[in-house]
Amino acid sequence: EPEVTQTPSHQVTQMGQEVILRCVPISNHLYFYWYRQILGQKVEFLVSFYNNEISEKSEIFDDQFSVERPDGSNFTLKIRSTKLEDSAMYFCASSDWTSHTGELFFGEGSRLTVL
Amino acid sequence: SQQGEEDPQALSIQEGENATMNCSYKTSINNLQWYRQNSGRGLVHLILIRSNEREKHSGRLRVTLDTSKKSSSLLITASRAADTASYFCATAGNYQLIWGAGTKLIIKP
């Protein structure tokens, strides 16, 4: 069964460093998302991406964040200068929405620890 | 913004009992979805109910939707230890899902 894959599964970084989280969405999906979940808290929407551009973003997704689809398969989230409060699980998801079902397929997440 | 609110926040029941979780939301929706998250893992889609549906079943899962009250419930019948997880409702509007805080379900053996 097709799945969304994320790398790395866990990254530890020093405050102020740049981090890139990578995702390979399901190949025929059109919409891509990044979500964040601070330990024990809600799933928070960061950004959605369609047709090579951001379609929506939340207030969390400030200038420190950027997304890119550098080739036909990868979808990346970059945090330019990490802060302690960026420590969280970051989930990538994709959907096709062509049938308007809205079901999202999630990866297993990348745990980011900022020291 | 987060508009779904689940209750209870936590639920602990004996294996074999039924578990009911509720979700309320604020704005109009196209559909409402329920997801499960095992500790430290990704979210898994369980079931989707469209705004023109009132009830839906999938295996041991039963979802109801009351659009007049802007609420939904998820019932898990004959619970098993493997059902221990957090359960989230998410409402679908225009291409973005809005998530609730989740219900942590513990099934005691």
mmCIF file of C-alpha atoms in Angstrom:
data_model
loop_
_atom_site.group_PDB
_atom_site.id
_atom_site.type_symbol
_atom_site.label_atom_id
_atom_site.label_comp_id
_atom_site.label_asym_id
_atom_site.label_seq_id
_atom_site.Cartn_x
_atom_site.Cartn_y
_atom_site.Cartn_z
ATOM 1 C CA GLU A 1 0.000 0.000 0.000
ATOM 2 C CA PRO A 2 1.407 3.436 -0.882
ATOM 3 C CA GLU A 3 2.616 5.464 2.040
ATOM 4 C CA VAL A 4 4.083 8.806 2.960
ATOM 5 C CA THR A 5 7.669 8.547 4.136
ATOM 6 C CA GLN A 6 9.552 11.060 6.233
ATOM 7 C CA THR A 7 13.199 11.515 7.062
ATOM 8 C CA PRO A 8 14.857 11.848 9.445
ATOM 9 C CA SER A 9 12.795 10.114 12.090
ATOM 10 C CA HIS A 10 14.609 12.096 14.780
ATOM 11 C CA GLN A 11 16.869 15.098 14.563
ATOM 12 C CA VAL A 12 18.662 16.886 17.356
ATOM 13 C CA THR A 13 19.974 20.346 16.606
ATOM 14 C CA GLN A 14 21.373 23.376 18.346
ATOM 15 C CA MET A 15 19.295 26.513 18.632
ATOM 16 C CA GLY A 16 19.891 28.804 15.675
ATOM 17 C CA GLN A 17 20.770 26.012 13.274
ATOM 18 C CA GLU A 18 18.927 25.335 10.047
ATOM 19 C CA VAL A 19 16.942 22.135 9.741
ATOM 20 C CA ILE A 20 15.442 20.473 6.684
ATOM 21 C CA LEU A 21 12.794 17.823 7.117
ATOM 22 C CA ARG A 22 12.041 15.674 4.135
ATOM 23 C CA CYS A 23 8.919 13.946 2.951
ATOM 24 C CA VAL A 24 8.026 11.751 0.023
ATOM 25 C CA PRO A 25 4.269 12.011 -0.498
ATOM 26 C CA ILE A 26 2.187 9.374 -2.228
ATOM 27 C CA SER A 27 3.049 9.614 -5.891
ATOM 28 C CA ASN A 28 -0.310 10.492 -7.439
ATOM 29 C CA HIS A 29 -1.333 12.937 -4.729
ATOM 30 C CA LEU A 30 -1.682 16.604 -5.492
ATOM 31 C CA TYR A 31 -1.871 18.316 -2.119
ATOM 32 C CA PHE A 32 0.848 18.284 0.496
ATOM 33 C CA TYR A 33 0.808 19.428 4.074
ATOM 34 C CA TRP A 34 3.003 19.952 7.061
ATOM 35 C CA TYR A 35 1.620 19.682 10.566
ATOM 36 C CA ARG A 36 3.280 20.075 13.919
ATOM 37 C CA GLN A 37 2.509 18.446 17.237
ATOM 38 C CA ILE A 38 4.220 19.566 20.381
ATOM 39 C CA LEU A 39 4.454 16.667 22.823
ATOM 40 C CA GLY A 40 1.057 15.873 24.305
ATOM 41 C CA GLN A 41 -0.686 18.713 22.514
ATOM 42 C CA LYS A 42 -2.916 19.295 19.517
ATOM 43 C CA VAL A 43 -2.023 18.665 15.918
ATOM 44 C CA GLU A 44 -1.352 22.109 14.452
ATOM 45 C CA PHE A 45 -1.608 22.971 10.786
ATOM 46 C CA LEU A 46 1.458 24.681 9.351
ATOM 47 C CA VAL A 47 1.077 24.854 5.600
ATOM 48 C CA SER A 48 -0.555 23.334 2.554
ATOM 49 C CA PHE A 49 1.024 23.176 -0.877
ATOM 50 C CA TYR A 50 -0.542 22.652 -4.274
ATOM 51 C CA ASN A 51 0.662 23.177 -7.815
ATOM 52 C CA ASN A 52 4.107 24.206 -6.638
ATOM 53 C CA GLU A 53 2.962 26.951 -4.359
ATOM 54 C CA ILE A 54 1.669 27.491 -0.866
ATOM 55 C CA SER A 55 -2.126 27.416 -0.829
ATOM 56 C CA GLU A 56 -2.627 28.121 2.863
ATOM 57 C CA LYS A 57 -0.472 28.726 5.882
ATOM 58 C CA SER A 58 -1.076 29.246 9.553
ATOM 59 C CA GLU A 59 0.217 31.967 11.850
ATOM 60 C CA ILE A 60 2.825 29.504 13.078
ATOM 61 C CA PHE A 61 4.358 29.377 9.608
ATOM 62 C CA ASP A 62 6.371 32.573 9.850
ATOM 63 C CA ASP A 63 9.404 33.740 7.912
ATOM 64 C CA GLN A 64 11.575 31.134 9.605
ATOM 65 C CA PHE A 65 9.720 28.399 7.755
ATOM 66 C CA SER A 66 9.735 27.545 4.089
ATOM 67 C CA VAL A 67 8.588 24.644 1.961
ATOM 68 C CA GLU A 68 9.797 23.368 -1.332
ATOM 69 C CA ARG A 69 9.150 20.630 -3.796
ATOM 70 C CA PRO A 70 12.613 20.476 -5.336
ATOM 71 C CA ASP A 71 11.876 17.561 -7.640
ATOM 72 C CA GLY A 72 8.939 15.381 -8.566
ATOM 73 C CA SER A 73 8.945 13.377 -5.386
ATOM 74 C CA ASN A 74 10.291 15.228 -2.359
ATOM 75 C CA PHE A 75 8.505 17.836 -0.275
ATOM 76 C CA THR A 76 10.669 19.612 2.276
ATOM 77 C CA LEU A 77 10.148 21.822 5.289
ATOM 78 C CA LYS A 78 13.023 24.129 6.189
ATOM 79 C CA ILE A 79 13.375 25.932 9.478
ATOM 80 C CA ARG A 80 15.984 28.596 8.997
ATOM 81 C CA SER A 81 17.061 29.354 12.545
ATOM 82 C CA THR A 82 15.600 26.922 15.029
ATOM 83 C CA LYS A 83 14.266 28.001 18.390
ATOM 84 C CA LEU A 84 13.693 25.916 21.502
ATOM 85 C CA GLU A 85 9.939 26.113 20.940
ATOM 86 C CA ASP A 86 10.312 24.472 17.520
ATOM 87 C CA SER A 87 10.882 21.167 19.306
ATOM 88 C CA ALA A 88 7.981 18.993 18.193
ATOM 89 C CA MET A 89 6.904 16.167 15.941
ATOM 90 C CA TYR A 90 6.504 17.341 12.386
ATOM 91 C CA PHE A 91 4.106 15.370 10.232
ATOM 92 C CA CYS A 92 3.893 15.442 6.490
ATOM 93 C CA ALA A 93 0.634 14.464 4.810
ATOM 94 C CA SER A 94 -0.700 14.224 1.301
ATOM 95 C CA SER A 95 -4.082 13.887 -0.312
ATOM 96 C CA ASP A 96 -5.524 13.821 -3.771
ATOM 97 C CA TRP A 97 -8.783 15.656 -3.058
ATOM 98 C CA THR A 98 -9.904 14.739 -6.583
ATOM 99 C CA SER A 99 -12.768 12.810 -5.113
ATOM 100 C CA HIS A 100 -13.220 15.472 -2.457
ATOM 101 C CA THR A 101 -12.916 12.848 0.215
ATOM 102 C CA GLY A 102 -10.421 14.915 2.095
ATOM 103 C CA GLU A 103 -8.660 11.909 3.558
ATOM 104 C CA LEU A 104 -5.102 12.708 4.513
ATOM 105 C CA PHE A 105 -2.328 10.157 4.510
ATOM 106 C CA PHE A 106 0.277 10.890 7.131
ATOM 107 C CA GLY A 107 3.889 9.942 7.473
ATOM 108 C CA GLU A 108 5.264 8.644 10.758
ATOM 109 C CA GLY A 109 6.694 12.018 11.609
ATOM 110 C CA SER A 110 10.068 13.595 12.248
ATOM 111 C CA ARG A 111 10.867 14.370 15.845
ATOM 112 C CA LEU A 112 12.835 17.604 16.130
ATOM 113 C CA THR A 113 14.667 18.367 19.338
ATOM 114 C CA VAL A 114 16.210 21.811 19.633
ATOM 115 C CA LEU A 115 18.792 22.213 22.392
ATOM 116 C CA SER B 1 -7.398 27.967 13.903
ATOM 117 C CA GLN B 2 -8.598 24.949 15.840
ATOM 118 C CA GLN B 3 -12.326 24.537 15.902
ATOM 119 C CA GLY B 4 -12.933 20.917 16.791
ATOM 120 C CA GLU B 5 -13.207 20.133 20.447
ATOM 121 C CA GLU B 6 -13.336 16.564 21.637
ATOM 122 C CA ASP B 7 -14.650 15.332 24.893
ATOM 123 C CA PRO B 8 -13.763 13.721 27.074
ATOM 124 C CA GLN B 9 -10.093 14.647 27.037
ATOM 125 C CA ALA B 10 -9.304 11.233 28.454
ATOM 126 C CA LEU B 11 -11.290 8.024 28.757
ATOM 127 C CA SER B 12 -10.323 4.826 30.512
ATOM 128 C CA ILE B 13 -12.514 1.732 30.140
ATOM 129 C CA GLN B 14 -12.327 -2.036 30.503
ATOM 130 C CA GLU B 15 -11.616 -4.207 27.524
ATOM 131 C CA GLY B 16 -14.855 -5.291 25.925
ATOM 132 C CA GLU B 17 -16.754 -2.156 26.858
ATOM 133 C CA ASN B 18 -17.871 0.453 24.349
ATOM 134 C CA ALA B 19 -16.052 3.771 24.084
ATOM 135 C CA THR B 20 -17.791 6.964 22.986
ATOM 136 C CA MET B 21 -15.984 10.146 22.091
ATOM 137 C CA ASN B 22 -17.596 13.413 21.044
ATOM 138 C CA CYS B 23 -16.509 16.259 18.836
ATOM 139 C CA SER B 24 -18.008 19.700 18.455
ATOM 140 C CA TYR B 25 -17.166 22.282 15.850
ATOM 141 C CA LYS B 26 -18.097 25.836 14.983
ATOM 142 C CA THR B 27 -18.317 26.471 11.255
ATOM 143 C CA SER B 28 -19.990 24.718 8.333
ATOM 144 C CA ILE B 29 -18.169 21.711 6.957
ATOM 145 C CA ASN B 30 -17.935 19.485 3.906
ATOM 146 C CA ASN B 31 -17.109 16.436 5.946
ATOM 147 C CA LEU B 32 -15.817 15.374 9.328
ATOM 148 C CA GLN B 33 -13.092 12.808 9.805
ATOM 149 C CA TRP B 34 -11.768 10.786 12.690
ATOM 150 C CA TYR B 35 -8.129 9.814 13.037
ATOM 151 C CA ARG B 36 -6.250 7.633 15.477
ATOM 152 C CA GLN B 37 -2.750 8.255 16.749
ATOM 153 C CA ASN B 38 -0.801 5.645 18.638
ATOM 154 C CA SER B 39 1.744 7.124 21.004
ATOM 155 C CA GLY B 40 4.622 8.711 19.103
ATOM 156 C CA ARG B 41 3.289 7.598 15.740
ATOM 157 C CA GLY B 42 1.613 9.203 12.750
ATOM 158 C CA LEU B 43 -2.108 9.754 12.390
ATOM 159 C CA VAL B 44 -4.211 7.115 10.722
ATOM 160 C CA HIS B 45 -7.491 7.916 9.011
ATOM 161 C CA LEU B 46 -10.374 5.922 10.470
ATOM 162 C CA ILE B 47 -13.583 7.143 8.936
ATOM 163 C CA LEU B 48 -15.094 10.079 7.079
ATOM 164 C CA ILE B 49 -18.686 11.247 7.274
ATOM 165 C CA ARG B 50 -20.044 13.771 4.815
ATOM 166 C CA SER B 51 -22.155 16.718 5.856
ATOM 167 C CA ASN B 52 -25.270 15.151 4.283
ATOM 168 C CA GLU B 53 -24.822 11.869 6.166
ATOM 169 C CA ARG B 54 -26.073 11.198 9.656
ATOM 170 C CA GLU B 55 -24.465 7.900 10.529
ATOM 171 C CA LYS B 56 -21.714 5.694 9.189
ATOM 172 C CA HIS B 57 -20.255 2.338 10.178
ATOM 173 C CA SER B 58 -16.905 0.753 9.607
ATOM 174 C CA GLY B 59 -16.229 -2.506 11.401
ATOM 175 C CA ARG B 60 -16.438 -1.758 15.137
ATOM 176 C CA LEU B 61 -16.638 1.968 14.505
ATOM 177 C CA ARG B 62 -19.834 3.961 14.348
ATOM 178 C CA VAL B 63 -19.825 7.673 13.634
ATOM 179 C CA THR B 64 -22.777 10.023 13.886
ATOM 180 C CA LEU B 65 -23.025 13.590 12.693
ATOM 181 C CA ASP B 66 -25.551 16.192 13.773
ATOM 182 C CA THR B 67 -24.987 19.292 11.682
ATOM 183 C CA SER B 68 -27.732 21.205 13.502
ATOM 184 C CA LYS B 69 -25.782 20.810 16.739
ATOM 185 C CA LYS B 70 -22.414 20.897 14.978
ATOM 186 C CA SER B 71 -21.338 17.740 16.723
ATOM 187 C CA SER B 72 -20.179 14.229 15.969
ATOM 188 C CA SER B 73 -19.593 11.115 18.007
ATOM 189 C CA LEU B 74 -17.311 8.156 17.507
ATOM 190 C CA LEU B 75 -18.344 4.876 19.083
ATOM 191 C CA ILE B 76 -15.920 1.966 19.311
ATOM 192 C CA THR B 77 -17.730 -1.211 20.237
ATOM 193 C CA ALA B 78 -16.229 -4.187 22.041
ATOM 194 C CA SER B 79 -13.006 -2.336 22.757
ATOM 195 C CA ARG B 80 -9.647 -4.088 22.657
ATOM 196 C CA ALA B 81 -6.290 -3.267 24.205
ATOM 197 C CA ALA B 82 -5.031 -2.343 20.722
ATOM 198 C CA ASP B 83 -7.596 0.472 20.604
ATOM 199 C CA THR B 84 -5.537 2.362 23.181
ATOM 200 C CA ALA B 85 -4.591 5.566 21.368
ATOM 201 C CA SER B 86 -5.523 9.209 20.955
ATOM 202 C CA TYR B 87 -8.481 9.940 18.722
ATOM 203 C CA PHE B 88 -8.850 13.193 16.846
ATOM 204 C CA CYS B 89 -11.715 14.661 14.911
ATOM 205 C CA ALA B 90 -10.965 16.941 11.977
ATOM 206 C CA THR B 91 -13.403 19.029 10.008
ATOM 207 C CA ALA B 92 -12.876 19.610 6.317
ATOM 208 C CA GLY B 93 -13.735 22.935 4.771
ATOM 209 C CA ASN B 94 -11.838 24.412 1.866
ATOM 210 C CA TYR B 95 -8.871 22.081 1.524
ATOM 211 C CA GLN B 96 -7.676 22.394 5.088
ATOM 212 C CA LEU B 97 -8.524 20.113 7.951
ATOM 213 C CA ILE B 98 -9.128 21.764 11.295
ATOM 214 C CA TRP B 99 -8.262 19.566 14.233
ATOM 215 C CA GLY B 100 -9.572 19.040 17.708
ATOM 216 C CA ALA B 101 -7.415 18.465 20.773
ATOM 217 C CA GLY B 102 -8.083 14.742 20.852
ATOM 218 C CA THR B 103 -9.377 12.171 23.288
ATOM 219 C CA LYS B 104 -6.862 9.876 24.913
ATOM 220 C CA LEU B 105 -8.441 6.420 25.158
ATOM 221 C CA ILE B 106 -6.996 3.771 27.462
ATOM 222 C CA ILE B 107 -8.345 0.237 27.334
ATOM 223 C CA LYS B 108 -7.604 -1.691 30.503
ATOM 224 C CA PRO B 109 -7.154 -5.463 30.149
#
